[in-house]
Amino acid sequence: MKIMKFGGTSVGKPERMKSIIPLIRGEESVVVVLSALSGTTNSLVEISELLYSGTKDQAVVKNEALRSKYHEVVEELYSTDTFVKEGHELVNSHFDFLGDIITNSFTKVQEKAILAQGELMSTGMFHKLLTENNIRSVLIPALNFMRIDKDGEPDAFYIAENFSRELANYPEEKIIVTQGFICRNAYGEIDNLKRGGSDFTASLIGAAINASEIQIWTDINGFHNNDPRFVGETKVIREISFDEAAELAYFGAKILHPSSVNPAREKNIPVRLKNTMDPQDEGTLITSVSALQDYKAVAAKDGITVFRIKSDRMLMAYGFIRKVFEIFEAYKTPVDMVTTSEVSVSITVDNPRFIQQIEQDLKELGSVEIEENQTIICIVGDFRTERTGSAPEIFEALNTIPLKMISYGGSPHSISLLIDSKDKIAALNLLNKYLFDQ
Ligand code: ADP
Ligand code: ASP
Ligand code: MG
């Protein structure tokens, strides 16, 4: 069985959604994972933010504007009156549900239910589109099998058991449709796999059923060697390893959700990135094999905060770093980069939630400086420690950019640097020129 995940732009317009049909039709047996129509999750986030700030009236206006947009999509998507009518009913049922939450019962749990409506609608609409085109398919709700534990991590065992059980109900079906992104949490409430999480859904399902391939269909011809949103001359990478792709995704390459490579890597299932608007292009293949290259790709992750802890007690002391890390652990805040010197240690985090509390606790150990609005630049290439002369071009390229931290040797295939976010675009472009523009 193959997994085919289609992202927001791939289902964002009626003609795009229709163009998926020939892509899945030739498949022997496929699980189709869909995101919400592009822009929808952002609008739903805005609606819940309006509710948090107490501006209910504006939330109603936003909800009705989105409802109208969906009715327009329905008009173009279906060709028969019956399906147009059913499409409008489907859309209305979701927007009525949202309207009810907005006016009557907004709570933290309902916020997640609001965010889930995008994927629930896109899959409902697509399933109907297949039916209208006489293509048999079955819609299996992700809320029946996709689940995270109390730490917010996917429960792989539960997912495998429950998805297989659901599948067993439809032994004849060749096309299964389900929602990306949404899941239930350990308390059975509606939750999600964080923004961009449909990629993660695809990989989790792929691993759960030992799929032959996981395809991520998006709006670009695969993984590029730099961020196309900030750099003009980027090139597609045809083959990349799980480790390299995971590193780039974790450090900001938006094409993949940060955790999405892991389930595929664990089961050694190839991941193929493809462009819905250019299906003939081979895209990028992610496998366990890596063609070593001095420099393969660059990515950037914003929203980083650095803590600098300085203490004489660190000098020659054992256990000091443990005490520092225990503080981050206590606040469930993962650490990205670490560098140390004789009496100081610098640590970066991307989750700003407990910055103040962490700072307070760290002050027990020494003086603490904090800097926000930082960016990690990750360069993936061949940095095996036995090599000589690795990376001189990186430092030459960035000799006009202040480098705040350098992490080398943590991984044989990446180097990470910390810079000020205001220098990000310049740094990405300089690296492109020096590393790839030959
Ligand atoms: P989808 O809605 O299909 O999930 P996303 O917007 O999440 O699509 O991801 C695709 C986008 O990721 C591309 O349009 C591109 O702008 C951005 N992107 C960032 N870094 C990279 C990269 N290294 N390679 C390809 N695309 C990238
Ligand atoms: N719709 C969700 C989002 O916009 C999930 C996804 O697109 O992968 O974040
Ligand atoms: Mg995405």
Short mmCIF file of N, CA and C in Angstrom, two decimals, residues 341-402:
data_model
loop_
_atom_site.label_atom_id
_atom_site.label_comp_id
_atom_site.label_asym_id
_atom_site.label_seq_id
_atom_site.Cartn_x
_atom_site.Cartn_y
_atom_site.Cartn_z
N SER A 341 32.13 26.65 27.37
CA SER A 341 33.53 27.09 27.52
C SER A 341 33.92 26.78 28.96
N GLU A 342 34.97 27.43 29.42
CA GLU A 342 35.48 27.07 30.76
C GLU A 342 34.44 27.27 31.86
N VAL A 343 33.82 28.43 31.86
CA VAL A 343 32.86 28.71 32.94
C VAL A 343 31.48 29.12 32.42
N SER A 344 31.24 28.90 31.15
CA SER A 344 29.92 29.30 30.67
C SER A 344 29.36 28.29 29.67
N VAL A 345 28.04 28.34 29.57
CA VAL A 345 27.36 27.46 28.63
C VAL A 345 26.24 28.25 27.96
N SER A 346 26.12 28.07 26.64
CA SER A 346 25.03 28.73 25.90
C SER A 346 24.10 27.65 25.38
N ILE A 347 22.80 27.90 25.51
CA ILE A 347 21.80 26.90 25.16
C ILE A 347 20.68 27.59 24.40
N THR A 348 20.23 26.98 23.29
CA THR A 348 19.10 27.59 22.58
C THR A 348 17.85 26.73 22.73
N VAL A 349 16.70 27.43 22.71
CA VAL A 349 15.40 26.73 22.72
C VAL A 349 14.49 27.41 21.70
N ASP A 350 13.50 26.64 21.21
CA ASP A 350 12.56 27.26 20.26
C ASP A 350 11.17 27.43 20.86
N ASN A 351 11.00 26.97 22.10
CA ASN A 351 9.69 27.10 22.74
C ASN A 351 9.76 28.21 23.80
N PRO A 352 9.11 29.34 23.51
CA PRO A 352 9.27 30.50 24.40
C PRO A 352 8.42 30.45 25.67
N ARG A 353 7.61 29.40 25.83
CA ARG A 353 6.56 29.42 26.85
C ARG A 353 7.08 29.66 28.26
N PHE A 354 8.20 29.03 28.63
CA PHE A 354 8.63 29.11 30.03
C PHE A 354 9.94 29.89 30.21
N ILE A 355 10.22 30.79 29.25
CA ILE A 355 11.51 31.48 29.30
C ILE A 355 11.76 32.12 30.67
N GLN A 356 10.74 32.85 31.18
CA GLN A 356 10.94 33.56 32.45
C GLN A 356 11.20 32.61 33.62
N GLN A 357 10.41 31.54 33.67
CA GLN A 357 10.58 30.58 34.78
C GLN A 357 11.96 29.91 34.69
N ILE A 358 12.37 29.56 33.45
CA ILE A 358 13.68 28.91 33.28
C ILE A 358 14.77 29.87 33.72
N GLU A 359 14.63 31.14 33.32
CA GLU A 359 15.64 32.14 33.70
C GLU A 359 15.75 32.23 35.24
N GLN A 360 14.59 32.29 35.89
CA GLN A 360 14.60 32.38 37.37
C GLN A 360 15.36 31.22 37.98
N ASP A 361 15.07 30.01 37.52
CA ASP A 361 15.71 28.82 38.08
C ASP A 361 17.20 28.78 37.76
N LEU A 362 17.55 29.20 36.53
CA LEU A 362 18.97 29.16 36.14
C LEU A 362 19.80 30.13 37.00
N LYS A 363 19.14 31.21 37.44
CA LYS A 363 19.86 32.21 38.24
C LYS A 363 20.41 31.62 39.53
N GLU A 364 19.83 30.52 39.97
CA GLU A 364 20.35 29.81 41.16
C GLU A 364 21.76 29.27 40.89
N LEU A 365 22.07 29.07 39.59
CA LEU A 365 23.34 28.44 39.22
C LEU A 365 24.41 29.44 38.79
N GLY A 366 24.01 30.65 38.43
CA GLY A 366 25.00 31.63 37.98
C GLY A 366 24.30 32.81 37.33
N SER A 367 25.09 33.64 36.63
CA SER A 367 24.46 34.79 35.97
C SER A 367 23.85 34.30 34.64
N VAL A 368 22.73 34.92 34.26
CA VAL A 368 22.02 34.45 33.06
C VAL A 368 21.73 35.63 32.14
N GLU A 369 22.06 35.44 30.87
CA GLU A 369 21.70 36.44 29.86
C GLU A 369 20.77 35.77 28.86
N ILE A 370 19.78 36.51 28.39
CA ILE A 370 18.85 35.92 27.42
C ILE A 370 18.80 36.80 26.18
N GLU A 371 18.80 36.20 25.01
CA GLU A 371 18.61 36.96 23.79
C GLU A 371 17.54 36.27 22.95
N GLU A 372 16.52 37.04 22.54
CA GLU A 372 15.46 36.46 21.70
C GLU A 372 15.68 36.84 20.25
N ASN A 373 14.73 36.46 19.39
CA ASN A 373 14.81 36.78 17.95
C ASN A 373 16.10 36.29 17.30
N GLN A 374 16.43 35.06 17.59
CA GLN A 374 17.61 34.44 17.00
C GLN A 374 17.19 33.41 15.96
N THR A 375 18.11 33.07 15.08
CA THR A 375 17.83 32.07 14.03
C THR A 375 18.96 31.06 13.98
N ILE A 376 18.58 29.79 13.85
CA ILE A 376 19.61 28.76 13.63
C ILE A 376 19.70 28.50 12.13
N ILE A 377 20.91 28.57 11.62
CA ILE A 377 21.14 28.19 10.22
C ILE A 377 21.75 26.80 10.25
N CYS A 378 21.18 25.88 9.51
CA CYS A 378 21.70 24.51 9.49
C CYS A 378 22.23 24.22 8.08
N ILE A 379 23.47 23.79 8.02
CA ILE A 379 24.05 23.44 6.72
C ILE A 379 24.27 21.94 6.72
N VAL A 380 23.64 21.27 5.76
CA VAL A 380 23.80 19.81 5.66
C VAL A 380 24.81 19.50 4.57
N GLY A 381 25.73 18.61 4.88
CA GLY A 381 26.77 18.23 3.91
C GLY A 381 27.59 17.10 4.49
N ASP A 382 28.81 16.98 4.02
CA ASP A 382 29.68 15.90 4.49
C ASP A 382 30.66 16.46 5.52
N PHE A 383 30.31 16.31 6.79
CA PHE A 383 31.15 16.86 7.85
C PHE A 383 31.65 15.75 8.77
N ARG A 384 32.00 14.59 8.18
CA ARG A 384 32.54 13.50 9.00
C ARG A 384 33.82 13.97 9.65
N THR A 385 34.00 13.60 10.91
CA THR A 385 35.09 14.19 11.70
C THR A 385 36.49 13.83 11.19
N GLU A 386 36.61 12.71 10.42
CA GLU A 386 37.94 12.36 9.94
C GLU A 386 38.37 13.19 8.73
N ARG A 387 37.44 13.96 8.19
CA ARG A 387 37.78 14.76 7.01
C ARG A 387 38.57 16.01 7.41
N THR A 388 39.44 16.45 6.52
CA THR A 388 40.10 17.74 6.77
C THR A 388 39.51 18.76 5.81
N GLY A 389 39.66 19.99 6.20
CA GLY A 389 39.26 21.08 5.30
C GLY A 389 37.76 21.22 5.09
N SER A 390 36.94 20.60 5.98
CA SER A 390 35.49 20.77 5.83
C SER A 390 35.10 22.18 6.25
N ALA A 391 34.23 22.72 5.54
CA ALA A 391 33.52 23.93 5.97
C ALA A 391 34.23 25.28 5.86
N PRO A 392 35.43 25.40 5.27
CA PRO A 392 36.01 26.76 5.25
C PRO A 392 35.13 27.75 4.50
N GLU A 393 34.46 27.25 3.44
CA GLU A 393 33.63 28.18 2.64
C GLU A 393 32.50 28.78 3.46
N ILE A 394 32.03 28.03 4.46
CA ILE A 394 30.91 28.53 5.27
C ILE A 394 31.35 29.80 6.00
N PHE A 395 32.51 29.72 6.61
CA PHE A 395 32.96 30.87 7.40
C PHE A 395 33.38 32.04 6.52
N GLU A 396 33.93 31.70 5.35
CA GLU A 396 34.28 32.76 4.41
C GLU A 396 32.99 33.44 3.93
N ALA A 397 32.00 32.64 3.59
CA ALA A 397 30.74 33.20 3.09
C ALA A 397 30.12 34.14 4.12
N LEU A 398 30.22 33.77 5.38
CA LEU A 398 29.51 34.52 6.42
C LEU A 398 30.40 35.51 7.17
N ASN A 399 31.50 35.92 6.53
CA ASN A 399 32.42 36.76 7.31
C ASN A 399 31.90 38.17 7.59
N THR A 400 30.74 38.52 7.01
CA THR A 400 30.14 39.83 7.34
C THR A 400 28.97 39.67 8.32
N ILE A 401 28.67 38.45 8.70
CA ILE A 401 27.51 38.19 9.58
C ILE A 401 28.02 37.78 10.96
N PRO A 402 27.57 38.45 12.03
CA PRO A 402 28.01 38.02 13.37
C PRO A 402 27.49 36.62 13.69
#
